[in-house]
XYZ file of C-alpha atoms in Angstrom:
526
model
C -29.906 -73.336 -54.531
C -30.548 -69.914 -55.546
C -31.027 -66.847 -53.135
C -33.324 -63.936 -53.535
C -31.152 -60.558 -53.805
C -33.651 -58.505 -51.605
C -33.897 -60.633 -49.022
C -31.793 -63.769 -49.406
C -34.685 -66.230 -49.186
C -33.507 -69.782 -50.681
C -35.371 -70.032 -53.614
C -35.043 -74.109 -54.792
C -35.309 -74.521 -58.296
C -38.155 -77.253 -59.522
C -38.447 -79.505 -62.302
C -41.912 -80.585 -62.283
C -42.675 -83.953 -64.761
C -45.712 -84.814 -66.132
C -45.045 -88.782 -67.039
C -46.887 -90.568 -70.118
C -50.671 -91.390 -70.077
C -52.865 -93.060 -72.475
C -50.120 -93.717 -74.731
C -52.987 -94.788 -77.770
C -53.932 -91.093 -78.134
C -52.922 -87.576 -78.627
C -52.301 -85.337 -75.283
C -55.938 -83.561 -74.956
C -55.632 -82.605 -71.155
C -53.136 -80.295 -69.572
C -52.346 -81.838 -65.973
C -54.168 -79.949 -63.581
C -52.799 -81.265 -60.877
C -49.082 -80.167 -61.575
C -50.172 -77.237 -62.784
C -52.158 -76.246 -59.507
C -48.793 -77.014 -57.345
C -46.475 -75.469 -60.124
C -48.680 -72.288 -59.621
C -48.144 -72.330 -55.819
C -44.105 -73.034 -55.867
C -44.336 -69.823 -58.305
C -46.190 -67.706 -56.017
C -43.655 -68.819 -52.992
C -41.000 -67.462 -54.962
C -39.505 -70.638 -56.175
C -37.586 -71.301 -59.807
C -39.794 -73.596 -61.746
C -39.536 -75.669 -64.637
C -42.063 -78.040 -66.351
C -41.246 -80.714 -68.500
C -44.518 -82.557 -70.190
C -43.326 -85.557 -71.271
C -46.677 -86.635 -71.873
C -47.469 -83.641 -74.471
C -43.947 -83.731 -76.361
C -43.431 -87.622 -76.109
C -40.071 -87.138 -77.314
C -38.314 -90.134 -75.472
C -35.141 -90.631 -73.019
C -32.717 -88.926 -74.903
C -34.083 -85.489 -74.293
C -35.656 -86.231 -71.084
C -32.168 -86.709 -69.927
C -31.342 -83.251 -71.482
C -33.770 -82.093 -69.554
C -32.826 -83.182 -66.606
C -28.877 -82.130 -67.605
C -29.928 -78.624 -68.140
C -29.518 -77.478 -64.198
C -28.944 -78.482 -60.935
C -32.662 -79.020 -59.956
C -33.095 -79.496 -55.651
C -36.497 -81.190 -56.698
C -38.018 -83.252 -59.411
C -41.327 -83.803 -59.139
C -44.001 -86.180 -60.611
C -47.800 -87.148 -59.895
C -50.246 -88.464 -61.861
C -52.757 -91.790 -61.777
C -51.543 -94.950 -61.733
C -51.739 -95.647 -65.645
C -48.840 -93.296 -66.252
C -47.008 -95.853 -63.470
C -44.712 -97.464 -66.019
C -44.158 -94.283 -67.827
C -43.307 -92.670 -63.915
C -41.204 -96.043 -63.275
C -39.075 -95.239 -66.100
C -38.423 -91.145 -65.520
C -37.755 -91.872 -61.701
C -35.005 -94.551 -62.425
C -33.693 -91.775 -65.268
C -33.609 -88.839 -62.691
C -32.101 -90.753 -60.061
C -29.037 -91.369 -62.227
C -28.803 -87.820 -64.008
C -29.669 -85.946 -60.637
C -28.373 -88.142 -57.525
C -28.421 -85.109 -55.287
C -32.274 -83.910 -56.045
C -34.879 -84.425 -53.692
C -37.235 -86.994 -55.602
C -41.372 -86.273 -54.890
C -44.047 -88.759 -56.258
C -47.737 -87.559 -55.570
C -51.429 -88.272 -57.117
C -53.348 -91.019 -57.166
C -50.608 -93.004 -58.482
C -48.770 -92.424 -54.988
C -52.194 -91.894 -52.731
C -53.422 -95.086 -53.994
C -50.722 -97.288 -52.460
C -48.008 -95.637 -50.810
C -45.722 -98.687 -49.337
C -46.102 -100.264 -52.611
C -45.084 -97.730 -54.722
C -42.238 -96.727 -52.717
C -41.239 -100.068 -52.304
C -41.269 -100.698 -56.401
C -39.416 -97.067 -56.666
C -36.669 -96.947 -54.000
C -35.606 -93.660 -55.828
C -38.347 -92.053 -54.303
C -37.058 -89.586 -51.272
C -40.969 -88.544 -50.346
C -44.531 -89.448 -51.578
C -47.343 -87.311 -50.903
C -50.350 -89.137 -49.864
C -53.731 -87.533 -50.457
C -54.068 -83.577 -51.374
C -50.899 -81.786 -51.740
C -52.133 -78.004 -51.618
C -51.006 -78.316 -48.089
C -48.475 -80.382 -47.597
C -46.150 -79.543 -51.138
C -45.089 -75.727 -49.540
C -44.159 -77.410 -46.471
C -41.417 -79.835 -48.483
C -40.346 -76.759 -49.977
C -40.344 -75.382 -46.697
C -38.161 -77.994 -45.131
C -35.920 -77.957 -48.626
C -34.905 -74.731 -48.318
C -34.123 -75.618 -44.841
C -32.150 -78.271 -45.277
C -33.784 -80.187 -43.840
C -34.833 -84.050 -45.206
C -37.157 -85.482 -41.784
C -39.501 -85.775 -43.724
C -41.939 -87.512 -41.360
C -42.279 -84.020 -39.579
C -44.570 -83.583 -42.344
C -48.607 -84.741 -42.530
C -49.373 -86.452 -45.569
C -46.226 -88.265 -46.005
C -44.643 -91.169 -46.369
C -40.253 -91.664 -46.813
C -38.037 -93.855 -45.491
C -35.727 -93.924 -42.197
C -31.922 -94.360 -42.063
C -32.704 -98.109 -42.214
C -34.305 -97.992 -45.386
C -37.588 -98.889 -43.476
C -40.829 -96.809 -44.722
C -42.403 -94.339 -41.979
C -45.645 -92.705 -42.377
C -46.492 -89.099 -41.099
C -49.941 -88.160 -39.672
C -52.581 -87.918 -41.966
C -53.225 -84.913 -44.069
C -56.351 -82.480 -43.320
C -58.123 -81.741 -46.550
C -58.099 -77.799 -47.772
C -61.432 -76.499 -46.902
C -60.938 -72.896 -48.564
C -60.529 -74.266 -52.393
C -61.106 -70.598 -53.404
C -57.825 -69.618 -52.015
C -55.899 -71.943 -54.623
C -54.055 -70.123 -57.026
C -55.051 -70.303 -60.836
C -53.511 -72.903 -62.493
C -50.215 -72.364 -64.338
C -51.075 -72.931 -67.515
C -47.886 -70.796 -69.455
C -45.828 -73.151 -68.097
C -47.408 -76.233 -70.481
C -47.537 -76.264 -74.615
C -50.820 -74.861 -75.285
C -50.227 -73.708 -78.961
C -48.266 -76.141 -79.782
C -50.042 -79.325 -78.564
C -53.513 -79.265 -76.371
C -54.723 -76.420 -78.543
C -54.522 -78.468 -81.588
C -55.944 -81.614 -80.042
C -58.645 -79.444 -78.748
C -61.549 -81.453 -80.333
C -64.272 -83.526 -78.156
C -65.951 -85.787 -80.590
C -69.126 -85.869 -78.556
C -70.585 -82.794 -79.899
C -70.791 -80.410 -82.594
C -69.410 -77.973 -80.766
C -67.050 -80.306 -78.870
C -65.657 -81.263 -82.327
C -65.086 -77.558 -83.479
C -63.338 -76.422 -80.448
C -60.043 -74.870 -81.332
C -58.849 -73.463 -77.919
C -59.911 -75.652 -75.266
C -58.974 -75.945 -71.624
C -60.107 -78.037 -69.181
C -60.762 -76.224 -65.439
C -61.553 -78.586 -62.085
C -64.574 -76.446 -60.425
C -64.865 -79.554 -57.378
C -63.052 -82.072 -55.439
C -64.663 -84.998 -54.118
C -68.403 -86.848 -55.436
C -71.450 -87.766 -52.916
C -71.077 -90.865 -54.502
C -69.876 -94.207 -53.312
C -69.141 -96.526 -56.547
C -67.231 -99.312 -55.564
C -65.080 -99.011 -58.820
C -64.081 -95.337 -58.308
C -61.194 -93.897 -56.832
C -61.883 -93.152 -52.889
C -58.829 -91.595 -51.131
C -57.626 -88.329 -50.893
C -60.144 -86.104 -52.082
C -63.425 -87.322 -51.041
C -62.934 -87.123 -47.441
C -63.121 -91.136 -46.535
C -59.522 -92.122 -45.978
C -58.456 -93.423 -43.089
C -54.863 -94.549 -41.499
C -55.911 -97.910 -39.925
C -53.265 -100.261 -38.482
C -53.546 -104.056 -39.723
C -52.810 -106.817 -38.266
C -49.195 -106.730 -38.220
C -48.872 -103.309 -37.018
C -48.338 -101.376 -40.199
C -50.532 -98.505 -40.907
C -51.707 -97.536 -44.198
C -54.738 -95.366 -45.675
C -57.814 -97.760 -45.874
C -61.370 -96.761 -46.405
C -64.213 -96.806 -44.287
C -66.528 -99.706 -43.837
C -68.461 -100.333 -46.966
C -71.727 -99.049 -46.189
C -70.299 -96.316 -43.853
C -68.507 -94.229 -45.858
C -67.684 -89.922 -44.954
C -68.022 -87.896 -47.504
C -66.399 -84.812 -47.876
C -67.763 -82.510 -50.735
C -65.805 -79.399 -51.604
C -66.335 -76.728 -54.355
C -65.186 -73.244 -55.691
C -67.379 -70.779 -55.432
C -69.417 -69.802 -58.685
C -67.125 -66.316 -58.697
C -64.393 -68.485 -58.390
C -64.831 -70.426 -61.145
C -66.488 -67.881 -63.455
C -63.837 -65.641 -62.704
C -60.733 -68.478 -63.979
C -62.881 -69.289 -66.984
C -62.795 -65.557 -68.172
C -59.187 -65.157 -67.679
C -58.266 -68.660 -69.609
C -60.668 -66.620 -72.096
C -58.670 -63.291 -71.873
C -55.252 -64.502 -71.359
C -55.360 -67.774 -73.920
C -58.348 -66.756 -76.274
C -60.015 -70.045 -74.965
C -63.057 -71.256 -76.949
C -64.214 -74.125 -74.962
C -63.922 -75.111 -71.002
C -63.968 -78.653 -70.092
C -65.206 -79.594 -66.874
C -62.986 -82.227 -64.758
C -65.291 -82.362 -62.210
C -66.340 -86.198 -61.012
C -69.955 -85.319 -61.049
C -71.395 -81.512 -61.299
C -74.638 -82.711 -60.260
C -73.288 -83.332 -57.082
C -72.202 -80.110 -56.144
C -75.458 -78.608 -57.239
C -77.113 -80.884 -54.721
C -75.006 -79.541 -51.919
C -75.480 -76.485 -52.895
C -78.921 -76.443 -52.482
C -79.568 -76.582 -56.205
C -77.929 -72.887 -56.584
C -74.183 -73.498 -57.628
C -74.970 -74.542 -61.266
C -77.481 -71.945 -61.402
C -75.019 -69.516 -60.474
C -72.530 -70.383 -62.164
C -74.981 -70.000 -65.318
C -76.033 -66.600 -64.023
C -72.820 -65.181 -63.923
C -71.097 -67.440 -67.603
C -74.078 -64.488 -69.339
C -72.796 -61.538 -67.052
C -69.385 -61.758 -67.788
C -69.695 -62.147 -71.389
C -69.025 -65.868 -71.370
C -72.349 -67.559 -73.535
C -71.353 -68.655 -76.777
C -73.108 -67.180 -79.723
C -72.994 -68.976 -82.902
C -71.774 -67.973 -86.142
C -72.903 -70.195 -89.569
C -72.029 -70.056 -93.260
C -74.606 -69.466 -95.921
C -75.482 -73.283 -95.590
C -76.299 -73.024 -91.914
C -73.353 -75.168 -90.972
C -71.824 -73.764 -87.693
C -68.309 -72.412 -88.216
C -67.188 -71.166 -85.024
C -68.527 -68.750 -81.788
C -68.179 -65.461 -79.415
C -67.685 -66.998 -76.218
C -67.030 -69.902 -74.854
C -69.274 -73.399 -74.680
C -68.559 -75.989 -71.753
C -69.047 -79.242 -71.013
C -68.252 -82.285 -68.199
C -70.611 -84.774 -66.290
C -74.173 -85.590 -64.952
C -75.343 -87.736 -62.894
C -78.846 -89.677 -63.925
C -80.740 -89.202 -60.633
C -78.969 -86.116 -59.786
C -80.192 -83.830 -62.886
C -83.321 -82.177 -63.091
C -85.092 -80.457 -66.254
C -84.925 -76.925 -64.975
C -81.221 -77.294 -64.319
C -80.272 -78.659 -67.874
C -82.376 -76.328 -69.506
C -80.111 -73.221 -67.775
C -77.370 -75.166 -68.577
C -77.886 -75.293 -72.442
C -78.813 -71.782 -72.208
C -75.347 -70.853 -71.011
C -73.457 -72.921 -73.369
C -73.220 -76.836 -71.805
C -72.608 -78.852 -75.289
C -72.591 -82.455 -73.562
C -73.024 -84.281 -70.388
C -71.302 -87.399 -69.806
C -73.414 -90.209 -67.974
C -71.919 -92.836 -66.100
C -74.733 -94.920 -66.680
C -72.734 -98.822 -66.046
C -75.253 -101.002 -66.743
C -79.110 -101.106 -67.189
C -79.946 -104.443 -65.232
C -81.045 -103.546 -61.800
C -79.317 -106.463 -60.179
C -75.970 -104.990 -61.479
C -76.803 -101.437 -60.445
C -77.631 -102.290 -56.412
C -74.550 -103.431 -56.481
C -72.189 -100.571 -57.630
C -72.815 -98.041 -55.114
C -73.966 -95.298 -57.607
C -77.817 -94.901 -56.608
C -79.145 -95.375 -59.821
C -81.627 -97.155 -61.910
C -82.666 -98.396 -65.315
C -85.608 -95.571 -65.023
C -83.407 -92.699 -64.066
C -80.637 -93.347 -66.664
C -83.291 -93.594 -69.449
C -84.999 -90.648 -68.240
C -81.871 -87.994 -67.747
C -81.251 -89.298 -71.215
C -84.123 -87.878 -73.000
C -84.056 -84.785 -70.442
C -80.828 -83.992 -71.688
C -81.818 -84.373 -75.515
C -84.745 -81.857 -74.876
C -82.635 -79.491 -73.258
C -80.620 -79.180 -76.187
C -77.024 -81.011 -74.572
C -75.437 -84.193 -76.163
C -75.708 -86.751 -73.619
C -72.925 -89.137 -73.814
C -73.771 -92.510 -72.161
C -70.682 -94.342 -70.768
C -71.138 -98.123 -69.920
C -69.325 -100.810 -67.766
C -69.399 -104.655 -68.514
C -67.549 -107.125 -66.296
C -69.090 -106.362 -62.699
C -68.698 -108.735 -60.285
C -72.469 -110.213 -60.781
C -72.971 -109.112 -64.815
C -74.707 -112.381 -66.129
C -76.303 -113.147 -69.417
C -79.371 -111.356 -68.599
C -78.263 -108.386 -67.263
C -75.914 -107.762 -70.895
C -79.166 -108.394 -72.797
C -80.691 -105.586 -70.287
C -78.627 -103.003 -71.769
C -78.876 -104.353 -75.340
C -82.433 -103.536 -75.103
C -81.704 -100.070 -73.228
C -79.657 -99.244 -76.604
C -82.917 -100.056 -78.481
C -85.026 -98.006 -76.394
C -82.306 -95.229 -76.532
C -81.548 -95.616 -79.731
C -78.071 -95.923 -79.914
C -74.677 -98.615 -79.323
C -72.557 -98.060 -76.682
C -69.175 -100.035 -76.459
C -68.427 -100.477 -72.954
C -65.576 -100.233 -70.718
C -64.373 -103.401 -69.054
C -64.715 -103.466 -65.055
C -61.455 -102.511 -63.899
C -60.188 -102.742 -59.900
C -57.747 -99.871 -60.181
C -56.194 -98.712 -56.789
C -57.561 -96.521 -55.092
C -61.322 -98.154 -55.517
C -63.175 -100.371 -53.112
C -63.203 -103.324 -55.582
C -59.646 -103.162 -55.844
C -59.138 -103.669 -51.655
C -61.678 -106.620 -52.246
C -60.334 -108.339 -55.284
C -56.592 -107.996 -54.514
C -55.630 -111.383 -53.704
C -57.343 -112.365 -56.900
C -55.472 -109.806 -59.336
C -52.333 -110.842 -57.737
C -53.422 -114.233 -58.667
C -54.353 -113.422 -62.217
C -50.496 -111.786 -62.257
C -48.284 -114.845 -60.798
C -48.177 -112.841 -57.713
C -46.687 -110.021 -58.839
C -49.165 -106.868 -58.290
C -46.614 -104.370 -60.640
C -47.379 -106.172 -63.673
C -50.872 -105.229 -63.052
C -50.097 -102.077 -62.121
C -47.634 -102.065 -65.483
C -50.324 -103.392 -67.786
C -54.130 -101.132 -66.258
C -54.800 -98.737 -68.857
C -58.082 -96.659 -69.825
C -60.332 -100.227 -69.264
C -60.852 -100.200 -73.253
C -58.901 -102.899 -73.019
C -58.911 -105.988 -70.444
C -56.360 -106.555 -67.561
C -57.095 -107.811 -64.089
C -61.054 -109.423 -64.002
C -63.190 -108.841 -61.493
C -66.249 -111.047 -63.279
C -67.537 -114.085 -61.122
C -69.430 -115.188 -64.218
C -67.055 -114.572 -67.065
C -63.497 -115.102 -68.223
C -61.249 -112.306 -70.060
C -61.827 -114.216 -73.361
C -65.606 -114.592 -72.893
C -65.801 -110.898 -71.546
C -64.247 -109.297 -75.006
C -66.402 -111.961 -77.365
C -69.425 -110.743 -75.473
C -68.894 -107.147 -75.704
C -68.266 -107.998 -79.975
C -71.687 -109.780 -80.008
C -73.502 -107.389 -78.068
C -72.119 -104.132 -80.344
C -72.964 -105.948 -83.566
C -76.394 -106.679 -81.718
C -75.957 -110.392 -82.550
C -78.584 -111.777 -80.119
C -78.770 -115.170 -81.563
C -75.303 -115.640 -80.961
C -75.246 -114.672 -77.630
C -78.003 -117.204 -77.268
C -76.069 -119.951 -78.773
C -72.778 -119.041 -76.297
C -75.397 -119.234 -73.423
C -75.848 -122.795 -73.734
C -72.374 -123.782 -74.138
C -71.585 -121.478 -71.142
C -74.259 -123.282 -68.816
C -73.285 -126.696 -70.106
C -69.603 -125.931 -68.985
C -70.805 -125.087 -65.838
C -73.657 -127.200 -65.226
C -76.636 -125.177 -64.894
C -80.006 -126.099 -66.210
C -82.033 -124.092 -68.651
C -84.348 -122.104 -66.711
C -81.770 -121.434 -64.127
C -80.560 -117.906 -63.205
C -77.062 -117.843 -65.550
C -75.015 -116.731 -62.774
C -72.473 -118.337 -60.515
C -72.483 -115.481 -57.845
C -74.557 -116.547 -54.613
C -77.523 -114.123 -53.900
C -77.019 -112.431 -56.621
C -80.362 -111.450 -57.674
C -81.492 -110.471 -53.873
């Protein structure tokens, strides 16, 4: 470990990894996570290093070179649990190249199930359960020490002498999110991989974005979707103690969630965009944020207004530039885009949004069948998503309608629902399959079952979730993985009849009489 010639600080040196995600497509996203915690080991004086794995994809071989190149005191990875196997694999690596380095797994991958995950990667010298902002310049702290109790530390979880796992107090969330450093973007490829994958196909000026970044403006949704991700961020973990007297983070009582909503100021945010424009040249800002609607609630219906407000001042709104054919070739400024939420978003709202530059809107909209929706947690309906739908097209923004098939109660009737939402809309959506990943109530609910569904072994689930394009653990009481992707074929290519003709067979195999509701879910329909 290195010293600092003025005044002979330990400075440890840092090898931050981002693992592999989404494997099927090009690296679009800079982690903002690692960068956000690279940014603050920089600014506390430490030697850092980032290897992206997940934007060179350039295998073992020179990961281990990587890991060869200096005598790192920590290696640390986060991420969400679909980069597990990818994490798996890099942990196991940097154990054997670096047997002296303090090993730190964080994220949702981590936050999501702590004893399991250190269990299934005994490499692991310290997890970091919920927000790090906190608790990572304390393990530095307690490196450059020396030091390796690491249960001193809230937010933690490690492992006594014994090999038995120990969990530290729970973490207090970081109410000042203004006082967060930038995010250290020079320390990831931008020219020579997310700038070129720039491109969002869900808008004109989505698709002809050559310099995009993507910023994180919020931390933690109003909302209570039982298929979302719940700890950590959102304010309604809890360490409970189970019945055989080991504690782990478990959420509130369904219907009795906390929620904790925190946001950077509009300055704040305005502010980072224009120096990602005036340090990187960026054309386009992508917003991570769960739900912006949300934090314009909160606010009092002033933060996206503000935010707005101040995108003009400082230069920010994109103007347009076209050829002699009135085909848009490129802009001055900088257009932006993330979520909405369907009951959230008002006209006024969109309308300033457009104004300042908003290209798209992405709409969780799950299902249109309102026994599905009372169910999810979400607090929408079939009126409200069909409604911010055409407020958004009249504002000018893209909206991009995401869907979810596979809920616990989805039936026959509620899939023709959104068939005939399409219709009314307009348009085909291909949706996602309903998947319990950790972290989300459905997955505390339906875990017996998806260990079931895996011969008992939860890591091959874990191994297997992806992006939920493509089918893993079920969660349908009505429908089988085979029935669930010949559905979602039939109900793309709008083949009604032979959805009709399945129906039959489907209530024969089960017994239920025409007429019938075609569910096998109790209550369903109350």
């Amino acid at each position: 470990m290195k010293k600092c010639l003025r005044d002979e600080i330990p400075m440890a040196k840092i090898l931050f990894i981002n693992p592999v995600v989404r494997e099927e497509d090009v690296p679009r996203h800079v982690p903002y996570g690692i960068a956000l915690l690279a940014a603050i080991a920089r600014d506390a004086g430490h030697l850092v290093q980032v290897y992206d794995a997940n934007a060179w994809r350039m295998g073992e071989d020179i990961l281990r070179q990587v890991l060869e190149a200096d005598n790192w005191d920590v290696i640390a990875l986060g991420g969400i649990t679909t980069a597990y196997g990818s994490a798996k694999s890099i942990i196991g690596t940097a154990r054997e190249t670096c047997p002296e380095a303090v090993i730190v797994l964080g994220g949702g991958l981590l936050t999501s199930m702590p004893r399991d995950m250190m269990a299934w990667l005994p490499a692991v010298d310290v997890g970091v359960i919920g927000e790090a902002f906190i608790t990572w310049p304390e393990i530095l702290e307690m490196v450059d020490a020396g030091d390796r109790d690491w249960s001193q530390i809230p937010g933690t979880i490690s492992r006594k002498d014994n090999g038995a796992l120990i969990m530290s107090a729970q973490r207090e969330l970081l109410n000042d999110l203004d006082s967060l450093p930038y995010p250290a973007w020079d320390f990831f490829p931008l020219e020579e991989v997310y700038f070129k994958n720039s491109e969002v196909l869900f808008s004109e000026e989505g698709m002809l974005a050559q310099r995009r970044i993507d910023i994180n403006a919020s931390y933690g949704c109003s909302l209570v979707c039982k298929f979302c991700f719940h700890l950590g961020i959102a304010g309604d973990m809890r360490y409970e103690e189970d019945s055989d007297g080991v504690v782990n983070p478990r959420f509130d009582v369904p219907g009795n969630h906390t929620r904790t909503t925190r946001y950077h100021s509009p300055e704040y945010i305005v502010k980072m965009a224009k120096y990602a424009k005036d340090t990187f040249n960026v054309d386009y800002i992508g917003f991570l944020d769960e739900n912006l609607m949300t934090m314009d609630q909160y606010s009092g219906r002033t933060w996206l207004n503000e935010i707005c407000r101040l995108w003009h001042e400082n230069g920010l709104a994109p103007k347009p530039e076209f050829d002699s054919d009135g085909r848009m070739t490129g802009w001055t400024g900088m257009y932006w885009s993330g979520t909405s939420h369907a009951t959230l978003c008002t006209k006024e709202v969109l309308k300033t949004m457009r104004e300042a530059g908003c290209s798209h809107l992405v709409y969780g909209y799950e299902s249109f069948a309102p026994h599905v929706l009372k169910t999810i947690g979400k607090g929408a309906s079939r009126k409200t998503n069909i409604r911010s739908f055409f407020w958004t097209l009249e504002a000018g923004i893209r909206p991009v309608p995401n869907q979810i098939m596979g809920f616990p109660n989805d039936d026959f009737e509620s899939l023709r629902m959104s068939m005939e939402a399409w219709k009314e809309l307009g348009i085909v959506v291909k949706p996602h399959f309903a998947t319990p990943y950790p972290g989300s109530e459905w997955f505390a609910v339906f875990r017996k079952s998806i260990e079931e569904q895996y011969d008992g072994d939860l890591e091959k689930f874990i191994l297997e979730v992806g992006d939920a394009t493509s089918i893993s653990a079920v969660i349908s009481q009505n429908f089988n993985a085979v029935e669930l992707i010949g559905l979602r074929d039939m109900m793309v290519n709008g083949e009604h009849r032979l959805i009709d003709e399945y129906e039959k067979v489907w209530r024969r195999n089960h017994g239920i009489a025409d007429g019938e509701p075609s569910t096998l879910v109790a209550g369903s329909r109350k």
